[in-house]
Amino acid sequence: MTLPTIPSLLDAPAGVAAALAHAIDNKTKPLGSLGRLEALARQVGMIQQSTAPELREPAILVFAGDHGVVAEGVSAYPQDVTWQMVENFLAGGAAINVFAAQNGCALRVVDAGVAHDFGPRPGLADRKIAKGTRNFAHEAAMTADQCRQALAHGMALVDTLPGNVIGFGEMGIGNTTAAAALMHKLAGIPVAQCVGAGTGLTADGIRRKQQVIEAATALHAGVEAPLDVLAAFGGFEIAMMTGAMLRAAERRMVLLIDGFIVTSALLVAARLQPAIVDYCVFAHCSGEQGHRQMLEALGARPLLDLDLRLGEGTGCALALPLLHAAVNFLNRMATFESAQVSEQSA
Amino acid sequence: MTLPTIPSLLDAPAGVAAALAHAIDNKTKPLGSLGRLEALARQVGMIQQSTAPELREPAILVFAGDHGVVAEGVSAYPQDVTWQMVENFLAGGAAINVFAAQNGCALRVVDAGVAHDFGPRPGLADRKIAKGTRNFAHEAAMTADQCRQALAHGMALVDTLPGNVIGFGEMGIGNTTAAAALMHKLAGIPVAQCVGAGTGLTADGIRRKQQVIEAATALHAGVEAPLDVLAAFGGFEIAMMTGAMLRAAERRMVLLIDGFIVTSALLVAARLQPAIVDYCVFAHCSGEQGHRQMLEALGARPLLDLDLRLGEGTGCALALPLLHAAVNFLNRMATFESAQVSEQSA
């Protein structure tokens, strides 16, 4: 399997960047007054190499998977919640259903490795690698072959999308534990700063989670290469997202990055292809402790900061209107000349 | 003229608050995981005294007015930009047109006191008090009678709205100077911390603006009552917004508060009726220096922080999808029971 190569947008021809700056500065508004929306418009313009970029058929993919490490008591909810929430997604009752529908975003649910037999189900893409990963407290979460399979499925899923905007979401009881381990290994941040309450652990629970990760990193001490780290600690949903992210950036899509777990998948992708962050819009800073530092490790500044810590891609769905606003002002606002408005006199 | 009396939502019967908390906590998500959207859902529920609140026909009103103090050289743009931008609003070419249309929000433009003859124009509500205020560097910006007229027009405009959500926007060259003076007088914050670049002043321009305000506050030294301060320093658009805000809260509408100038109008309203802030959703923190402190003076926490400093109600239009998201999750998400999802075990 060959993984995609992602070119930096900074290496793009300078003409488009200058044309975008000119277009943005000539809109009927004080220079720079649309703040971060201007940076967002520039970014989307650079990704599409156009001064009139378009957002077509945005879709959020929710990847679900189970984690063997839940046997260590690292989650406030039982493992069955993973498949029960997949059923909730399919029935339309979860937060991501509500927010995606509100903001005109398609939603796809992917079984990357849930410990449950769904059978053939409309609306559910069956890409199950196995019924949950193994317990990384005792052995690698997945084999190298399973990791490759998950990456390949992620890439192939992106090839089926009709649009040019992809949001990433996830569901998996125990996956903040996997994400915290990835963060520690790939960003070199002490475990204590990577571990948070997840779905609602007590302080005792958080301490236990930290001990589990510290013991596991000692067990897998020699593992350093990004894909080896992914296989040792990751989830199938995380690995599948990493593959999907790499392909989406290769296809010059806009990548909407959600919270703690989704960002951990990007951390793997960015260790392989650092330029991938040029294609990423960071939807929000999660309330999960550790996310802010994880974003800093990627040099990322999130759009929203609403104490969300739900996952599912909810941050992506909520940030989507801001992405539309950036593209819309660029395409639809009048210029000083067209509107006959006087320019700055000072 | 009798100004409205606004009851505190904290004095509302406790039953609705408890019912809202129960409804929110039983949705299929970890407790509290929707963060600030949960607080927003509770707030809208309390305003409407309902566990199934509805947002009907949101409208943004953009109030335009001119300021005599521009004669002191306090703005980077010439005064003509006020009427030129009103024309731009009417033609659909401004940022607020783009963002309101995108997010399904009606837009109304109000001539509160622009120094220009528009004549009868479809889409423009003519509530002109005068062709701009007087120069508050030399005399009160408006008479007490003009101030009352502006407040009354603002209240009457709200009575014509069909919906229950109102966003506030403004346009007026020179109005950050008026707003900074109001902030200094009503929040007791030193002038230097109230003054910013507005539409794009240089450091020299900012110093000049500060000096103009400091001299003017010395000139109007005895003025302390909120409505007297409003008349001395305010704009017609600011006074009209203050009136509209008071009526909107009295009618139990949701008030979307935009940036620096809109918040200064609220500061006046809140000095008259402190409970009005219970009805306010603070859309964003502006890039205009001073706004963050002005929000703090109101005990407000804004939803967005995107370095916007455009005015026009753009922050309101951009925050509207978050308000919808709060109400939608409350009304549409499944409960643990209805979706048969296991609850927290820890």
PDB file of N, CA and C in Angstrom, chain A residues 21-54:
ATOM      1  N   ALA A  21      -5.758  37.714  -1.967  1.00  0.00           N
ATOM      2  CA  ALA A  21      -5.583  38.859  -1.061  1.00  0.00           C
ATOM      3  C   ALA A  21      -6.230  40.103  -1.668  1.00  0.00           C
ATOM      4  N   HIS A  22      -6.042  40.300  -2.946  1.00  0.00           N
ATOM      5  CA  HIS A  22      -6.623  41.451  -3.633  1.00  0.00           C
ATOM      6  C   HIS A  22      -8.148  41.382  -3.601  1.00  0.00           C
ATOM      7  N   ALA A  23      -8.689  40.218  -3.880  1.00  0.00           N
ATOM      8  CA  ALA A  23     -10.152  40.057  -3.904  1.00  0.00           C
ATOM      9  C   ALA A  23     -10.741  40.337  -2.515  1.00  0.00           C
ATOM     10  N   ILE A  24     -10.097  39.817  -1.491  1.00  0.00           N
ATOM     11  CA  ILE A  24     -10.607  39.970  -0.123  1.00  0.00           C
ATOM     12  C   ILE A  24     -10.516  41.435   0.318  1.00  0.00           C
ATOM     13  N   ASP A  25      -9.406  42.084  -0.011  1.00  0.00           N
ATOM     14  CA  ASP A  25      -9.186  43.459   0.444  1.00  0.00           C
ATOM     15  C   ASP A  25     -10.080  44.463  -0.276  1.00  0.00           C
ATOM     16  N   ASN A  26     -10.638  44.079  -1.419  1.00  0.00           N
ATOM     17  CA  ASN A  26     -11.485  45.010  -2.159  1.00  0.00           C
ATOM     18  C   ASN A  26     -12.966  44.869  -1.855  1.00  0.00           C
ATOM     19  N   LYS A  27     -13.310  43.979  -0.965  1.00  0.00           N
ATOM     20  CA  LYS A  27     -14.704  43.865  -0.555  1.00  0.00           C
ATOM     21  C   LYS A  27     -15.085  45.076   0.293  1.00  0.00           C
ATOM     22  N   THR A  28     -16.375  45.414   0.298  1.00  0.00           N
ATOM     23  CA  THR A  28     -16.844  46.608   1.016  1.00  0.00           C
ATOM     24  C   THR A  28     -16.857  46.379   2.524  1.00  0.00           C
ATOM     25  N   LYS A  29     -15.689  46.510   3.115  1.00  0.00           N
ATOM     26  CA  LYS A  29     -15.480  46.340   4.556  1.00  0.00           C
ATOM     27  C   LYS A  29     -14.108  46.904   4.870  1.00  0.00           C
ATOM     28  N   PRO A  30     -13.898  47.366   6.091  1.00  0.00           N
ATOM     29  CA  PRO A  30     -12.551  47.796   6.463  1.00  0.00           C
ATOM     30  C   PRO A  30     -11.560  46.645   6.284  1.00  0.00           C
ATOM     31  N   LEU A  31     -10.358  46.980   5.916  1.00  0.00           N
ATOM     32  CA  LEU A  31      -9.293  45.975   5.713  1.00  0.00           C
ATOM     33  C   LEU A  31      -9.186  45.020   6.895  1.00  0.00           C
ATOM     34  N   GLY A  32      -9.262  43.761   6.618  1.00  0.00           N
ATOM     35  CA  GLY A  32      -9.036  42.766   7.668  1.00  0.00           C
ATOM     36  C   GLY A  32     -10.181  42.584   8.637  1.00  0.00           C
ATOM     37  N   SER A  33     -11.293  43.296   8.419  1.00  0.00           N
ATOM     38  CA  SER A  33     -12.336  43.333   9.447  1.00  0.00           C
ATOM     39  C   SER A  33     -13.152  42.047   9.550  1.00  0.00           C
ATOM     40  N   LEU A  34     -12.996  41.131   8.595  1.00  0.00           N
ATOM     41  CA  LEU A  34     -13.671  39.846   8.769  1.00  0.00           C
ATOM     42  C   LEU A  34     -12.757  38.809   9.434  1.00  0.00           C
ATOM     43  N   GLY A  35     -11.643  39.283   9.945  1.00  0.00           N
ATOM     44  CA  GLY A  35     -10.804  38.478  10.840  1.00  0.00           C
ATOM     45  C   GLY A  35     -10.515  37.081  10.328  1.00  0.00           C
ATOM     46  N   ARG A  36     -10.844  36.107  11.148  1.00  0.00           N
ATOM     47  CA  ARG A  36     -10.482  34.728  10.814  1.00  0.00           C
ATOM     48  C   ARG A  36     -11.251  34.192   9.622  1.00  0.00           C
ATOM     49  N   LEU A  37     -12.387  34.800   9.290  1.00  0.00           N
ATOM     50  CA  LEU A  37     -13.089  34.358   8.074  1.00  0.00           C
ATOM     51  C   LEU A  37     -12.266  34.681   6.830  1.00  0.00           C
ATOM     52  N   GLU A  38     -11.472  35.753   6.897  1.00  0.00           N
ATOM     53  CA  GLU A  38     -10.622  36.095   5.760  1.00  0.00           C
ATOM     54  C   GLU A  38      -9.524  35.045   5.583  1.00  0.00           C
ATOM     55  N   ALA A  39      -8.939  34.627   6.697  1.00  0.00           N
ATOM     56  CA  ALA A  39      -7.909  33.582   6.627  1.00  0.00           C
ATOM     57  C   ALA A  39      -8.507  32.285   6.084  1.00  0.00           C
ATOM     58  N   LEU A  40      -9.740  32.021   6.478  1.00  0.00           N
ATOM     59  CA  LEU A  40     -10.422  30.805   6.031  1.00  0.00           C
ATOM     60  C   LEU A  40     -10.708  30.879   4.527  1.00  0.00           C
ATOM     61  N   ALA A  41     -11.141  32.037   4.069  1.00  0.00           N
ATOM     62  CA  ALA A  41     -11.392  32.214   2.634  1.00  0.00           C
ATOM     63  C   ALA A  41     -10.099  32.020   1.839  1.00  0.00           C
ATOM     64  N   ARG A  42      -9.002  32.590   2.365  1.00  0.00           N
ATOM     65  CA  ARG A  42      -7.709  32.408   1.699  1.00  0.00           C
ATOM     66  C   ARG A  42      -7.321  30.933   1.653  1.00  0.00           C
ATOM     67  N   GLN A  43      -7.541  30.246   2.776  1.00  0.00           N
ATOM     68  CA  GLN A  43      -7.147  28.832   2.833  1.00  0.00           C
ATOM     69  C   GLN A  43      -7.924  28.003   1.822  1.00  0.00           C
ATOM     70  N   VAL A  44      -9.241  28.183   1.787  1.00  0.00           N
ATOM     71  CA  VAL A  44     -10.057  27.398   0.851  1.00  0.00           C
ATOM     72  C   VAL A  44      -9.688  27.766  -0.590  1.00  0.00           C
ATOM     73  N   GLY A  45      -9.448  29.056  -0.829  1.00  0.00           N
ATOM     74  CA  GLY A  45      -9.011  29.485  -2.156  1.00  0.00           C
ATOM     75  C   GLY A  45      -7.694  28.834  -2.555  1.00  0.00           C
ATOM     76  N   MET A  46      -6.774  28.731  -1.611  1.00  0.00           N
ATOM     77  CA  MET A  46      -5.484  28.100  -1.905  1.00  0.00           C
ATOM     78  C   MET A  46      -5.641  26.600  -2.131  1.00  0.00           C
ATOM     79  N   ILE A  47      -6.493  25.965  -1.336  1.00  0.00           N
ATOM     80  CA  ILE A  47      -6.703  24.524  -1.533  1.00  0.00           C
ATOM     81  C   ILE A  47      -7.248  24.274  -2.936  1.00  0.00           C
ATOM     82  N   GLN A  48      -8.211  25.105  -3.345  1.00  0.00           N
ATOM     83  CA  GLN A  48      -8.842  24.907  -4.645  1.00  0.00           C
ATOM     84  C   GLN A  48      -8.123  25.671  -5.763  1.00  0.00           C
ATOM     85  N   GLN A  49      -7.093  26.440  -5.385  1.00  0.00           N
ATOM     86  CA  GLN A  49      -6.360  27.264  -6.351  1.00  0.00           C
ATOM     87  C   GLN A  49      -7.315  28.095  -7.189  1.00  0.00           C
ATOM     88  N   SER A  50      -8.176  28.838  -6.464  1.00  0.00           N
ATOM     89  CA  SER A  50      -9.215  29.621  -7.128  1.00  0.00           C
ATOM     90  C   SER A  50      -9.580  30.828  -6.286  1.00  0.00           C
ATOM     91  N   THR A  51      -9.876  31.953  -6.946  1.00  0.00           N
ATOM     92  CA  THR A  51     -10.404  33.107  -6.213  1.00  0.00           C
ATOM     93  C   THR A  51     -11.914  33.028  -6.066  1.00  0.00           C
ATOM     94  N   ALA A  52     -12.506  31.998  -6.638  1.00  0.00           N
ATOM     95  CA  ALA A  52     -13.953  31.782  -6.494  1.00  0.00           C
ATOM     96  C   ALA A  52     -14.195  30.328  -6.089  1.00  0.00           C
ATOM     97  N   PRO A  53     -13.691  29.954  -4.903  1.00  0.00           N
ATOM     98  CA  PRO A  53     -13.838  28.551  -4.491  1.00  0.00           C
ATOM     99  C   PRO A  53     -15.295  28.203  -4.229  1.00  0.00           C
ATOM    100  N   GLU A  54     -15.566  26.931  -4.288  1.00  0.00           N
ATOM    101  CA  GLU A  54     -16.931  26.433  -4.055  1.00  0.00           C
ATOM    102  C   GLU A  54     -16.874  25.291  -3.055  1.00  0.00           C
TER     103      GLU A  54
END
